[in-house]
mmCIF file of C-alpha atoms in Angstrom:
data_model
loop_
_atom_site.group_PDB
_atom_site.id
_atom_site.type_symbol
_atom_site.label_atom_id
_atom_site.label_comp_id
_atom_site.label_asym_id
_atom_site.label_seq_id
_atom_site.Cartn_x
_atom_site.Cartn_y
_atom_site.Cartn_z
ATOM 1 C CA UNK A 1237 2.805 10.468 -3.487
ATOM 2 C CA UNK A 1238 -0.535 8.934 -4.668
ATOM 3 C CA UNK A 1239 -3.665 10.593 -3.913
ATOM 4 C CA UNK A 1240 -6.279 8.393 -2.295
ATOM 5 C CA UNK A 1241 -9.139 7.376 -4.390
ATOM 6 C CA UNK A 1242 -10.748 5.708 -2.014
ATOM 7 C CA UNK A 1243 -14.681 4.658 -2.921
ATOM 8 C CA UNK A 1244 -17.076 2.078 -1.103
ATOM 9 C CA UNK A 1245 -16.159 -0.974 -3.580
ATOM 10 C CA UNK A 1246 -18.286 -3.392 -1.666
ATOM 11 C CA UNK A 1247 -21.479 -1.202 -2.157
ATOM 12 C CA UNK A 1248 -20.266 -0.583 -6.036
ATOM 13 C CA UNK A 1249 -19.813 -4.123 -6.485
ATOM 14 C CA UNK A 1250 -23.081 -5.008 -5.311
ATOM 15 C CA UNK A 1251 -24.601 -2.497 -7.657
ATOM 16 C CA UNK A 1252 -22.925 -3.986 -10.346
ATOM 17 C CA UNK A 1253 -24.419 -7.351 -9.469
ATOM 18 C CA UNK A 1254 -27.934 -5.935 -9.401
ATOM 19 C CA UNK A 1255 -27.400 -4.178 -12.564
ATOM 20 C CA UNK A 1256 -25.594 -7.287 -14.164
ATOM 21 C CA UNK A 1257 -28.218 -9.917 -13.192
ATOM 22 C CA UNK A 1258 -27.001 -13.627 -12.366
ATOM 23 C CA UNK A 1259 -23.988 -15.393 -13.779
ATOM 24 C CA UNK A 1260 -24.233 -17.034 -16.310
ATOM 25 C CA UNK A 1261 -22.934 -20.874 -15.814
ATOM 26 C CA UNK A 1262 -21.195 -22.959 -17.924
ATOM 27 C CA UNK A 1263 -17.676 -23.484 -18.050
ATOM 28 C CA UNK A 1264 -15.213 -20.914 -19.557
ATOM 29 C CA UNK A 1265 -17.767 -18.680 -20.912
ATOM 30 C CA UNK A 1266 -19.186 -18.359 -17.522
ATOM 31 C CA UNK A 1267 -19.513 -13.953 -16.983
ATOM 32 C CA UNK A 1268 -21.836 -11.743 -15.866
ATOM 33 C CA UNK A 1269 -23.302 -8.948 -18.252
ATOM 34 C CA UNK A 1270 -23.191 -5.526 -17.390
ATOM 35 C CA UNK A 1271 -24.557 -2.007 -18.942
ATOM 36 C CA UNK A 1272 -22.298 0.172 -21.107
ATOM 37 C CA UNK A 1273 -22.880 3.819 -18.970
ATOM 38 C CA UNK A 1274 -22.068 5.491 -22.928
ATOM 39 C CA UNK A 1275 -25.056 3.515 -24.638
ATOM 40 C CA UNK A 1276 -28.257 0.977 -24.068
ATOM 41 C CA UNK A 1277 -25.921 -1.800 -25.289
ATOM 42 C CA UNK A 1278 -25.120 -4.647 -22.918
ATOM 43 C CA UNK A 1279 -21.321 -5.863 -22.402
ATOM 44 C CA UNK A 1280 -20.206 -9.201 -20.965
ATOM 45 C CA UNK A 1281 -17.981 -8.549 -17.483
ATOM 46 C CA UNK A 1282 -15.553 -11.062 -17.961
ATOM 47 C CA UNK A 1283 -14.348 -13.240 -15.147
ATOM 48 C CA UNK A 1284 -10.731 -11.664 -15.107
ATOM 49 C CA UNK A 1285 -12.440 -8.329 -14.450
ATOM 50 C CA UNK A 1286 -13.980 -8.969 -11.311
ATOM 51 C CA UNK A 1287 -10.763 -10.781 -9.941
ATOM 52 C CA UNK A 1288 -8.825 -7.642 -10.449
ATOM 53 C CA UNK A 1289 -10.891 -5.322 -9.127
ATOM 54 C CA UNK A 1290 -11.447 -7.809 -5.913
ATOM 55 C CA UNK A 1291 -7.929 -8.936 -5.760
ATOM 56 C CA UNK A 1292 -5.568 -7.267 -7.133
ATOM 57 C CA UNK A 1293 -6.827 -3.288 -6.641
ATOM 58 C CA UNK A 1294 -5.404 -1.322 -3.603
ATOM 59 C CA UNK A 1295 -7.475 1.328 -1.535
ATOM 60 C CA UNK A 1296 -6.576 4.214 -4.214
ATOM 61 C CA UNK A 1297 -7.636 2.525 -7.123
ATOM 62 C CA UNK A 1298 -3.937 1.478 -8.442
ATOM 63 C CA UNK A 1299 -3.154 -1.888 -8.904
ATOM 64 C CA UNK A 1300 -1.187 -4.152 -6.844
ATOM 65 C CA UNK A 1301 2.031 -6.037 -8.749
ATOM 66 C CA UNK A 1302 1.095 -9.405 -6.272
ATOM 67 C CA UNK A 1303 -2.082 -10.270 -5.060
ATOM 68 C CA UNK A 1304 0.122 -11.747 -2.096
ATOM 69 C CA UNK A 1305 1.381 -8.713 0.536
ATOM 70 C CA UNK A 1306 5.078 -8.093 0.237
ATOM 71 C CA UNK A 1307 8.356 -6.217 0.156
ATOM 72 C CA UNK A 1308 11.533 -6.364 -1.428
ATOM 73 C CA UNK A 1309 14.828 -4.558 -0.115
ATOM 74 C CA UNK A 1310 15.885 -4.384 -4.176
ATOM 75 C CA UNK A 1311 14.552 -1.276 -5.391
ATOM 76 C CA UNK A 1312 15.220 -2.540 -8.693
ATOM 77 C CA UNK A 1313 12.026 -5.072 -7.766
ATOM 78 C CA UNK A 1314 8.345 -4.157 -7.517
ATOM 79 C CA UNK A 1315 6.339 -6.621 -4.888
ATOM 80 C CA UNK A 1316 3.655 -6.810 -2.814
ATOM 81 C CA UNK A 1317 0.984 -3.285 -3.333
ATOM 82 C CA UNK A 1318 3.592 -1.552 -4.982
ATOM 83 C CA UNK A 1319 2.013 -0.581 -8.353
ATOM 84 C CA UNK A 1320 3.525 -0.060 -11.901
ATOM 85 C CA UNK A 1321 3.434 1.707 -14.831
ATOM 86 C CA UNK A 1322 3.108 -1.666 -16.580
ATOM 87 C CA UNK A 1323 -0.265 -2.682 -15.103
ATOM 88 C CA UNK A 1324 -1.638 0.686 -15.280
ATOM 89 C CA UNK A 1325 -1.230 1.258 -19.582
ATOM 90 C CA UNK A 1326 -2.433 -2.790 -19.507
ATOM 91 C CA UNK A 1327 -5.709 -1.271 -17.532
ATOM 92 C CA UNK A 1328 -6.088 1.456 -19.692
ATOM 93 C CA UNK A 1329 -5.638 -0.389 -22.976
ATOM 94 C CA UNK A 1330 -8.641 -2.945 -21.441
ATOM 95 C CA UNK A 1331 -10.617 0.021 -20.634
ATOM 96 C CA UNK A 1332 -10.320 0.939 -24.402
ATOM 97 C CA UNK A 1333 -10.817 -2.330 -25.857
ATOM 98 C CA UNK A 1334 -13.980 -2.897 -23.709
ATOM 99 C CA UNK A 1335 -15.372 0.618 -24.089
ATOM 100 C CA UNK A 1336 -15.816 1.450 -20.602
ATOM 101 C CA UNK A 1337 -15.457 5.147 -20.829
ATOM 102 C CA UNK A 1338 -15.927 5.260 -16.392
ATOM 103 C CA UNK A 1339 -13.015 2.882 -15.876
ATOM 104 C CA UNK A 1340 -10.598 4.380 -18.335
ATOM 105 C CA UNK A 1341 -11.496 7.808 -16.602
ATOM 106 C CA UNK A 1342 -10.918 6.633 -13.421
ATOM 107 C CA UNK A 1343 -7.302 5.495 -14.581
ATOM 108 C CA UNK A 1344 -7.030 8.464 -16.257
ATOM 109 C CA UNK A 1345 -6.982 10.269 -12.316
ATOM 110 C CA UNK A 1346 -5.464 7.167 -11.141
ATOM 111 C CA UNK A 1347 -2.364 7.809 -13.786
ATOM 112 C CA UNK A 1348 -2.396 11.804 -12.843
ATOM 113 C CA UNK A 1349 -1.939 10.840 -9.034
ATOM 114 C CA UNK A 1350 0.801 8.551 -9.673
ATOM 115 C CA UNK A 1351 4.511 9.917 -10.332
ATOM 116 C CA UNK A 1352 3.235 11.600 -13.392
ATOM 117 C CA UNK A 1353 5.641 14.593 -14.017
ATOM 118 C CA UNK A 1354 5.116 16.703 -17.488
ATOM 119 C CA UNK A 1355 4.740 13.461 -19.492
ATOM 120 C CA UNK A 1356 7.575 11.435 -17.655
ATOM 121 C CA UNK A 1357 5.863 8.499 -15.653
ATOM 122 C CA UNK A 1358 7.724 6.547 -12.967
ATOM 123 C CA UNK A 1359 7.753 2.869 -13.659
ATOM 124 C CA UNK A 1360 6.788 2.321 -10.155
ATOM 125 C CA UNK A 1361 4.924 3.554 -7.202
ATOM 126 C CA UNK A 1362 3.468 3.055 -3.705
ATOM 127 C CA UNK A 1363 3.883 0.281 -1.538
ATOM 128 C CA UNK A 1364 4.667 0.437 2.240
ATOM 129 C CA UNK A 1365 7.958 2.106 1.897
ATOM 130 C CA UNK A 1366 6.964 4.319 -1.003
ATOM 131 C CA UNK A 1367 10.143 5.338 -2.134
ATOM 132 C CA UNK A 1368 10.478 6.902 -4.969
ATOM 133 C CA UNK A 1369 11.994 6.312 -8.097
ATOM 134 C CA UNK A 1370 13.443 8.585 -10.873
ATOM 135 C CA UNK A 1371 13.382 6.429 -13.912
ATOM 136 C CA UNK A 1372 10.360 5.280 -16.769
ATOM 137 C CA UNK A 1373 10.218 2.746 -18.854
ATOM 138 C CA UNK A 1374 9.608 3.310 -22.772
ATOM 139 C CA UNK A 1375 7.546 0.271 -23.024
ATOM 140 C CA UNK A 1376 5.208 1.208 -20.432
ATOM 141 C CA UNK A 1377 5.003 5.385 -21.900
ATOM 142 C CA UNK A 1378 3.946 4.204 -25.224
ATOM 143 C CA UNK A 1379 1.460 1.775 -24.372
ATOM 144 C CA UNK A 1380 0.072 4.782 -21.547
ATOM 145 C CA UNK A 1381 0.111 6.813 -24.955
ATOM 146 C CA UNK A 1382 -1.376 4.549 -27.506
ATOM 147 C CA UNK A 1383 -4.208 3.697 -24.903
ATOM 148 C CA UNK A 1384 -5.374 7.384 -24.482
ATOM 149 C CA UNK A 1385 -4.698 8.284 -28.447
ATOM 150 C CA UNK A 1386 -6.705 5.317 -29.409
ATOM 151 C CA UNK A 1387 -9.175 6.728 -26.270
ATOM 152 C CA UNK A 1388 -9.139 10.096 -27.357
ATOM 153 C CA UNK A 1389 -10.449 9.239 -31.190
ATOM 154 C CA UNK A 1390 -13.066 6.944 -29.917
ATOM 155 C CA UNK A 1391 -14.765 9.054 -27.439
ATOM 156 C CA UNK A 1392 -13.496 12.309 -29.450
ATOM 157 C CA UNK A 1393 -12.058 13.503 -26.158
ATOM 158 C CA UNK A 1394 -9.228 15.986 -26.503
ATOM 159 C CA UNK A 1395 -7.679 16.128 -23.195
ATOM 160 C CA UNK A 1396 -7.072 12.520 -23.587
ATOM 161 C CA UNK A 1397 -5.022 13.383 -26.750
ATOM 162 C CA UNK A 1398 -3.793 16.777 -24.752
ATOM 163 C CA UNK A 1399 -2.551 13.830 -22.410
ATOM 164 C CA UNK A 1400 -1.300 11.559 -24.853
ATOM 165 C CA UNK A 1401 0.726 14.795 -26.270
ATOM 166 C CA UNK A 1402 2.540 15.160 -23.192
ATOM 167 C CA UNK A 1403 3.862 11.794 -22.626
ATOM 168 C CA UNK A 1404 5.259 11.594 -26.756
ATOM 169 C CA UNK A 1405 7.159 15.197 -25.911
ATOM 170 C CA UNK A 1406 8.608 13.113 -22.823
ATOM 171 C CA UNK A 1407 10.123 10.580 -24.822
ATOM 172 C CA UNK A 1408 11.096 12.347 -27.699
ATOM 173 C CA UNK A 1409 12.495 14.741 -25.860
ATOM 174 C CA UNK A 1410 14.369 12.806 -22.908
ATOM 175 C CA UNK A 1411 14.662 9.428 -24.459
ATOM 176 C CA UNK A 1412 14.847 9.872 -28.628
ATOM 177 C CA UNK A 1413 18.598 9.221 -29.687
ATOM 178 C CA UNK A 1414 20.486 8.340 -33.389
ATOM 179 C CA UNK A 1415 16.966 8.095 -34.748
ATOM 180 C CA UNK A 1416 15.780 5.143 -31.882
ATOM 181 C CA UNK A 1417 14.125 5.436 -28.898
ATOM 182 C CA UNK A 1418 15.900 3.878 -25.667
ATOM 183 C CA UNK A 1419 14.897 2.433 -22.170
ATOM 184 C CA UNK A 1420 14.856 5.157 -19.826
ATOM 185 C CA UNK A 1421 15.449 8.205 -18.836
ATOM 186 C CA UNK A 1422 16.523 8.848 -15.514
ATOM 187 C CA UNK A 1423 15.279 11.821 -14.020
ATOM 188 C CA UNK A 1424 17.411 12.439 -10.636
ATOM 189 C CA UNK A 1425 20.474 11.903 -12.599
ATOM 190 C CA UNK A 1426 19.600 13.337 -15.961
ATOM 191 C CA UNK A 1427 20.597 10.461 -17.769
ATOM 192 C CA UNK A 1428 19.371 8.531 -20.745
ATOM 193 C CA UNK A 1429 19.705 4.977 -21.285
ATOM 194 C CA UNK A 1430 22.229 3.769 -23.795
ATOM 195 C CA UNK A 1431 20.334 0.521 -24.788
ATOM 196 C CA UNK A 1432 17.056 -0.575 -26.592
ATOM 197 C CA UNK A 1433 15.369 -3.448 -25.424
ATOM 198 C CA UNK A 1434 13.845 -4.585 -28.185
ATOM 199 C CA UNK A 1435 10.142 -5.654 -26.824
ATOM 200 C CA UNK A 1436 9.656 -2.256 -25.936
ATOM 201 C CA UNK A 1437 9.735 -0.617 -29.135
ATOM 202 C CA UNK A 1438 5.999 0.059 -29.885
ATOM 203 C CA UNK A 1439 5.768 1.220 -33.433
ATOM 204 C CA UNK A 1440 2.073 1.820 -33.620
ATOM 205 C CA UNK A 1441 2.032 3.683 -30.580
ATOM 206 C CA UNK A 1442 5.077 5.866 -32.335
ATOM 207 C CA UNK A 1443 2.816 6.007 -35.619
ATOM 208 C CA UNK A 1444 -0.099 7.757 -33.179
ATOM 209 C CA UNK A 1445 2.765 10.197 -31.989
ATOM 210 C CA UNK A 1446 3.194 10.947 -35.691
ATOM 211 C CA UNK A 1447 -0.074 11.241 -36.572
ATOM 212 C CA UNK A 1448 -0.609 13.971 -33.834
ATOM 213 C CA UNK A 1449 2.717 16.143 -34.937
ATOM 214 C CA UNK A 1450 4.891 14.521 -31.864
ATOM 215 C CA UNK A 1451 7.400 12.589 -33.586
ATOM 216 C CA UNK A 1452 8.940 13.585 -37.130
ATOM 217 C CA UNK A 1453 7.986 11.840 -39.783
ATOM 218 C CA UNK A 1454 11.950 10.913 -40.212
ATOM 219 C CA UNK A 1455 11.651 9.507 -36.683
ATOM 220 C CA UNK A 1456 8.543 7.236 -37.095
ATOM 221 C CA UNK A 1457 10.265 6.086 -40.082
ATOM 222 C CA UNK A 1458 13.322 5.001 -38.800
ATOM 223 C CA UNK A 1459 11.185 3.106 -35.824
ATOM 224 C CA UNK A 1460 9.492 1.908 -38.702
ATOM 225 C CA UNK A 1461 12.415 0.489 -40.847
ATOM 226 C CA UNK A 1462 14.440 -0.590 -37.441
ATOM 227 C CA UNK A 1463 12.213 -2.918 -36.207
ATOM 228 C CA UNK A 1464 10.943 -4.597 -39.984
ATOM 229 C CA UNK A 1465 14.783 -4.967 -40.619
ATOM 230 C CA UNK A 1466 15.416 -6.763 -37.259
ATOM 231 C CA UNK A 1467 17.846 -10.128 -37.789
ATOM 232 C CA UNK A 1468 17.151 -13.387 -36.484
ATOM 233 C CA UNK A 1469 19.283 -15.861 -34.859
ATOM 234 C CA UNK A 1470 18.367 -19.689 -35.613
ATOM 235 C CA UNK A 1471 14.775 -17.746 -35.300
ATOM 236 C CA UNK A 1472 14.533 -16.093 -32.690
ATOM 237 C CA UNK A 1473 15.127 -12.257 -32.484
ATOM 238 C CA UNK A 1474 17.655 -10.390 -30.152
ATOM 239 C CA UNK A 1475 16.767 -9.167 -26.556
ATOM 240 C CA UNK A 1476 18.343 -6.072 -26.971
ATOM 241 C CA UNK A 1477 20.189 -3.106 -29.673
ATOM 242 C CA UNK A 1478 23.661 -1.506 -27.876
ATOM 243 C CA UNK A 1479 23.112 1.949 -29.637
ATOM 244 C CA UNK A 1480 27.146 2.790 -29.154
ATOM 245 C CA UNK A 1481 28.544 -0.281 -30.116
ATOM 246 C CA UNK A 1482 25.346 -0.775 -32.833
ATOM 247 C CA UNK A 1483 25.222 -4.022 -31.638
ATOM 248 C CA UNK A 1484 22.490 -6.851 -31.277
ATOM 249 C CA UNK A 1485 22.506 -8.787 -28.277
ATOM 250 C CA UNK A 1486 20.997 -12.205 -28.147
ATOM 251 C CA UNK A 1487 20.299 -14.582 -24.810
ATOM 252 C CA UNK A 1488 21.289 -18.206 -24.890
ATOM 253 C CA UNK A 1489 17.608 -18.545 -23.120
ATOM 254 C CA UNK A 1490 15.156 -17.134 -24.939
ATOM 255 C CA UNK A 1491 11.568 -15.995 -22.963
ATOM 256 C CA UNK A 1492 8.835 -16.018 -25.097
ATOM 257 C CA UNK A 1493 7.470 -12.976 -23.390
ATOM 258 C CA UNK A 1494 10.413 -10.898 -24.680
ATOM 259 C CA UNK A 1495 9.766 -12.844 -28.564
ATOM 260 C CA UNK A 1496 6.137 -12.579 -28.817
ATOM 261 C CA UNK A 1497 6.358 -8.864 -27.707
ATOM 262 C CA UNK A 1498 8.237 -8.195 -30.714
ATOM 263 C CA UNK A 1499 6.466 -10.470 -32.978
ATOM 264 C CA UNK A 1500 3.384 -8.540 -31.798
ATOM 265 C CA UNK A 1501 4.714 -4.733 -32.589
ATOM 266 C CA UNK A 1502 5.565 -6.052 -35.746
ATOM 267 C CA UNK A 1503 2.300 -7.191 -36.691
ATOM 268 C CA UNK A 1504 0.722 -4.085 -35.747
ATOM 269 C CA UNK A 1505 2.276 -2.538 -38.044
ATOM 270 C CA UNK A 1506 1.778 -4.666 -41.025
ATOM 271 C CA UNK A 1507 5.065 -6.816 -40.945
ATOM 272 C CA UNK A 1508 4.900 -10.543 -40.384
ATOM 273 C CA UNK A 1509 6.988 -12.477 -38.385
ATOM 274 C CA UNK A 1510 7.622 -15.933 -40.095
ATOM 275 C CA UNK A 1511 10.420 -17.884 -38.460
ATOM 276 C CA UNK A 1512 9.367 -16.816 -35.097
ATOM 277 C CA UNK A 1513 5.185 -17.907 -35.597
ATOM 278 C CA UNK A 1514 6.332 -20.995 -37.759
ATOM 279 C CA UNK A 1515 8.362 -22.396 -34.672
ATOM 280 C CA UNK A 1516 5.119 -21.618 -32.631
ATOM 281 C CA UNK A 1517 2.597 -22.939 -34.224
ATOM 282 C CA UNK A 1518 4.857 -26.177 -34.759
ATOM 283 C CA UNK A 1519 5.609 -26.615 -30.814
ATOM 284 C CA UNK A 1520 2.278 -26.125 -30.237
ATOM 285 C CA UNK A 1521 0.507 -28.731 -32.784
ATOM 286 C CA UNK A 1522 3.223 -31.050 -31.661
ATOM 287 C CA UNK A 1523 3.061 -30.935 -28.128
ATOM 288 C CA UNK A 1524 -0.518 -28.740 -27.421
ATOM 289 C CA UNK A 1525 0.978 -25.994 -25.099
ATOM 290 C CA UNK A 1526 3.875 -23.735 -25.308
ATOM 291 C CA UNK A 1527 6.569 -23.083 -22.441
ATOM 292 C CA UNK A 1528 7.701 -20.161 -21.042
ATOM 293 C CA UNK A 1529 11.493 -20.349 -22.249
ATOM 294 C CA UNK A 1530 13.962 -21.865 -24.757
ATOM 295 C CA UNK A 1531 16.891 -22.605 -25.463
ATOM 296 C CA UNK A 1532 18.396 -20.553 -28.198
ATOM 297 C CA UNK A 1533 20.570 -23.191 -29.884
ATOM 298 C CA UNK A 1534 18.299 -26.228 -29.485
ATOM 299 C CA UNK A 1535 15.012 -24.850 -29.191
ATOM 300 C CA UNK A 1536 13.940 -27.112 -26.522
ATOM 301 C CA UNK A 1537 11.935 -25.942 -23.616
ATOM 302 C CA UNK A 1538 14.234 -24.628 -20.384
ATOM 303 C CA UNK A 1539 11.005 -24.734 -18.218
ATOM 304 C CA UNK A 1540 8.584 -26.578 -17.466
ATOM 305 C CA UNK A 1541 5.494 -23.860 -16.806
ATOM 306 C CA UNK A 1542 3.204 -22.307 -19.035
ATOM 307 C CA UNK A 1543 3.073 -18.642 -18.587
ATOM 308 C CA UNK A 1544 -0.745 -17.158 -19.410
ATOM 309 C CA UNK A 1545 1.036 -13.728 -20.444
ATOM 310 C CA UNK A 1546 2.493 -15.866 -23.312
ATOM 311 C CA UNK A 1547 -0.978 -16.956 -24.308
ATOM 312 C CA UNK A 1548 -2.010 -13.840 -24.261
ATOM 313 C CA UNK A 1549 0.771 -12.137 -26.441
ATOM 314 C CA UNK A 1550 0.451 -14.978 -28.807
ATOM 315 C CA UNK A 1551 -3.325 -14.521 -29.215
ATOM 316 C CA UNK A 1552 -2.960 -11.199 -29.589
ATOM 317 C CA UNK A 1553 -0.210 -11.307 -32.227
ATOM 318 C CA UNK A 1554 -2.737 -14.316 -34.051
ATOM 319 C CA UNK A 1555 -5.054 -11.211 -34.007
ATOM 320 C CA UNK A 1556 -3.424 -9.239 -35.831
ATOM 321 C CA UNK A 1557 -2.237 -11.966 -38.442
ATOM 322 C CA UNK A 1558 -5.828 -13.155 -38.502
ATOM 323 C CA UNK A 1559 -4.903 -16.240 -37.541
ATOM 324 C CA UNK A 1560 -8.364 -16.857 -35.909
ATOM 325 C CA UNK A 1561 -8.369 -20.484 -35.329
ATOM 326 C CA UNK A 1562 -4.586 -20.766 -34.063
ATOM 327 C CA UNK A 1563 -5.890 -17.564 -31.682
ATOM 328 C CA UNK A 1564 -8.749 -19.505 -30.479
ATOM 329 C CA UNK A 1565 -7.012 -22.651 -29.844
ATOM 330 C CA UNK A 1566 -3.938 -20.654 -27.705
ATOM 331 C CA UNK A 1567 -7.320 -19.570 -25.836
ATOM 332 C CA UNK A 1568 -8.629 -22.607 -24.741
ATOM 333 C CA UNK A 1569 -5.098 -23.701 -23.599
ATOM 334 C CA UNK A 1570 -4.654 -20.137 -21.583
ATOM 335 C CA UNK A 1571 -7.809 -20.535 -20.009
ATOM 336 C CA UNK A 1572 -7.326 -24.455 -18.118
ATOM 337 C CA UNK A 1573 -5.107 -21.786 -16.089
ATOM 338 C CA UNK A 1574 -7.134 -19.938 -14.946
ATOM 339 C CA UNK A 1575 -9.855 -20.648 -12.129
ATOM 340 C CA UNK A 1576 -13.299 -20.435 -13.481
ATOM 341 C CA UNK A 1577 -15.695 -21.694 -10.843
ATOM 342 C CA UNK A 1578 -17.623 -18.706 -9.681
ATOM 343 C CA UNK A 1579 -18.004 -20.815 -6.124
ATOM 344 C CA UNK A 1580 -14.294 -19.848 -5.675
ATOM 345 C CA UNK A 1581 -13.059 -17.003 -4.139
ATOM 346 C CA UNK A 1582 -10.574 -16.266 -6.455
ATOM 347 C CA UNK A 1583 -13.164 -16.525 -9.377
ATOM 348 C CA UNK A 1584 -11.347 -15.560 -12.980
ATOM 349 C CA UNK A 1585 -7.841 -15.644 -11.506
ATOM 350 C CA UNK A 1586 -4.465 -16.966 -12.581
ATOM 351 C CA UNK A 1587 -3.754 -17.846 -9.278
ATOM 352 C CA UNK A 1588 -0.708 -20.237 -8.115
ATOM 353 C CA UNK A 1589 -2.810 -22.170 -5.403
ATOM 354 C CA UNK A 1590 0.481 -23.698 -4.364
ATOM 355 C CA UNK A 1591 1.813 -20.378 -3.346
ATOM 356 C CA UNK A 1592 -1.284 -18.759 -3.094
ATOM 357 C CA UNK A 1593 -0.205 -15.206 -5.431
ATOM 358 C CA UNK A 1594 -0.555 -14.031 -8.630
ATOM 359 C CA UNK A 1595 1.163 -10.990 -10.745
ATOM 360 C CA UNK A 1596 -1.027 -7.960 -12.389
ATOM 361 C CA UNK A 1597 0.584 -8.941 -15.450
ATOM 362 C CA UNK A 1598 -0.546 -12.401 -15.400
ATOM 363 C CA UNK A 1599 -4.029 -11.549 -15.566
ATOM 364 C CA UNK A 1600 -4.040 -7.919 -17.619
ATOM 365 C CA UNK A 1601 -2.770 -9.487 -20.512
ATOM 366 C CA UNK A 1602 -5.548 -12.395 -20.817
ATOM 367 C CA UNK A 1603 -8.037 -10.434 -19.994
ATOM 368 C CA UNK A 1604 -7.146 -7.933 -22.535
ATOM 369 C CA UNK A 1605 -6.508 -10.672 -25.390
ATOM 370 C CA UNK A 1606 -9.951 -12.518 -24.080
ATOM 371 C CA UNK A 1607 -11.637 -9.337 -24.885
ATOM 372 C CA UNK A 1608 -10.398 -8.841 -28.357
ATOM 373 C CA UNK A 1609 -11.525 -12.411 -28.823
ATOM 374 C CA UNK A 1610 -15.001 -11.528 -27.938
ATOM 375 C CA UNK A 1611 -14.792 -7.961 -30.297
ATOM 376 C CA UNK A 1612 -13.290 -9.501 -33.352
ATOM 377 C CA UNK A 1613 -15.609 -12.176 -32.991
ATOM 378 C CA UNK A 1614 -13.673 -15.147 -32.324
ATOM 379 C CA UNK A 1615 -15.171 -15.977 -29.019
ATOM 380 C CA UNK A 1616 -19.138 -15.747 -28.983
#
C-alpha cells in the first residue's frame, strides 16, 4: 500500500509563484525562475515541471502513468493513476540533474511508501484496484540506483548511498546470472527472468554499484564488455539476449525508443555507437524529424508520429557524444510538441489534444534532456 503524502499543492504552488516572480514570455524559453532551497542561486522552473506536478501528480505525491483517468483489466498494463517504477527513477534522476535537494527527498519517501521491499521495487503501484504485483524491472532498479548514487555524492548524503546499496544487493542477488543481469525477478514465485532486454542494461549505473563494493569487479566487467561487443543487424541492434539459448533476438520493426536506449548506455560509458547515430542524423537532415519506428530491412518509417521520448533519448545520447548542435536541433523539433502558451491549461505538456491524455514518460524524459541542455550549456 502507498502511504498518503498528501500536502496543500494549491497553497505550495502559489508560493512558488510569489517566490518565482512572473513568467517570463517568449516562445519556447518561456519559464518561471525559482530559488534553489540549498543556495542563493536562482534556477529556471521549466515549463514541463509545472505540468507534472499539476497534471500528472496524484494525491500522495506519486505520479500518474496517464494524465487521462483509467483502468485496464490486463495486469500486465499500467493506466490511468496507477504509478510506476519507470516515472519515479525518471523523477528522481530530474531532481538530480536540477539540484532540487526538497523534490528528490520527497521522492525519496515517495519511493519508501511504494512496494519497496529490501531493495526489490515493484514496477507498478496504486491505482483504483491496487493490486499488487510481485515482479521489478532491471531498467527501472538501476536508474532508482544511479539517481540516488549520483544524489548521494552531490549532497554527500549517505543514506542515499545506504539506499542505493540496497537496491544493487537486490539485483545482484535476485537477478545477476552467467555474468548478465536479466529482466526480473519475480517475487511471489521466486523466479528470475531468463532474458535480457537489451535497453535495460545500464552500465553506468552498474559502474556506481562497483564503485560502492556491490557488484564484483568481474561482474561490472562483463556488463562492460557485453554491451561494447553488441552486433548489429543492417544497423540496428537486437531487442533482446536469450541467456539459455545465448541468442540475440532482433524485431522486423524496430522502435527507436528501444535503439536510442542502448545507444545511450553505451555512450555513458565511453563507447560510440556509429551505424546506429549515422542513420539518425541522416533521416533527420533529410527529412527534419525522426519517427517513432522502422522497418528493420528497409529502414523506412512504419509510423507516422513523432514520439518526444525519442527526442529526448536522442538529445541525451548527443550529450554524451557532444554532439551539441545535432542535440540542439533534436530540441527545437521535440519542443513544436509540446504546448508552450502559458494561457493554456495544460502549459508545458505533451498533450494529445485529440484524445486529450498524455503518458509520464512522455514528458519525464524531455524535461530531463531540456535540463541537461540548460546545465551543459546548450540552451541559454
Amino acid at each position: 500500500m502507498l502511504k498518503d503524502f498528501r500536502f496543500p499543492m494549491i497553497a505550495a504552488s502559489l508560493l512558488v509563484l510569489i517566490l518565482s516572480g512572473c513568467f517570463l514570455q517568449g516562445g519556447p524559453s518561456a519559464m518561471k525562475m525559482e530559488q534553489n532551497t540549498s543556495s542563493s542561486e536562482y534556477v529556471r522552473l521549466l515549463p514541463g515541471e509545472l505540468f507534472i506536478k499539476e497534471h500528472l501528480t496524484n494525491d500522495n505525491l506519486t505520479l500518474k502513468t496517464n494524465m487521462k483517468p483509467a483502468t485496464s483489466n490486463d495486469p500486465n498494463v499500467a493506466k490511468g493513476t496507477e504509478t510506476l517504477s519507470e516515472s519515479l527513477g525518471l523523477w528522481m534522476l530530474y531532481a538530480v540533474e536540477k539540484g532540487d535537494k526538497a523534490l528528490f527527498a520527497q521522492n525519496v519517501e515517495v519511493m519508501k511508501a511504494y512496494d519497496y521491499q529490501d531493495g526489490w521495487i515493484a514496477w507498478k503501484a496504486g491505482g483504483e484496484n491496487e493490486t499488487p504485483v510481485s515482479t521489478n524491472a532491471l531498467v527501472d532498479d538501476l536508474r532508482i540506483a544511479e539517481a540516488l548514487y549520483i544524489a548521494g555524492e552531490k549532497w554527500g548524503d549517505e543514506t542515499y548511498i545506504q539506499l542505493a546499496n540496497e537496491v544493487g544487493q537486490s539485483i545482484v542477488e535476485n537477478q545477476s546470472r552467467e555474468g548478465l543481469l536479466v529482466d526480473f525477478y519475480d517475487r511471489h514465485y521466486k523466479v528470475t527472468s531468463d532474458s535480457l532486454t537489451l535497453s535495460y542494461l545500464n552500465a553506468s549505473a552498474v559502474q556506481l554499484m562497483e564503485k560502492h563494493q556491490q557488484v564484483s569487479k568481474e561482474l561490472n566487467n562483463q556488463v562492460h564488455s557485453f554491451l561494447s561487443m553488441l552486433p548489429t543487424k543492417n544497423g540496428f541492434f537486437p531487442f533482446s539476449y536469450q541467456l539459455g539459448s545465448k541468442e540475440y533476438v532482433y524485431h522486423q520493426e524496430v522502435n527507436l525508443i528501444d535503439q536510442l536506449y542502448i545507444g545511450y548506455h553505451r555512450a555513458q560509458v565511453g563507447v560510440s555507437s556509429p551505424e546506429l547515430w549515422a542513420f539518425l542524423k541522416d533521416e533527420f537532415a533529410r527529412k527534419g524529424l525522426l519517427y517513432g519506428r522502422y522497418d528493420a530491412s528497409t529502414k523506412q518509417p512504419l509510423v507516422t508520429y513523432e514520439s518526444p521520448a525519442v527526442y529526448s533519448l536522442a538529445i541525451l545520447t548527443a550529450s554524451e557524444l557532444k554532439d551539441y548542435t545535432f542535440a540542439r536541433d533534436l530540441y527545437e523539433r521535440m519542443v513544436r510538441q509540446q504546448i508552450r502558451r502559458p494561457e493554456s491549461e495544460f502549459y508545458g505538456g505533451y498533450v494529445d489534444m485529440s484524445q486529450m491524455d498524455t503518458h509520464s514518460f512522455d514528458n519525464l524524459l524531455p524535461l530531463l534532456a531540456e535540463r541537461r541542455l540548460f546545465n551543459e550549456g546548450t540552451l541559454q
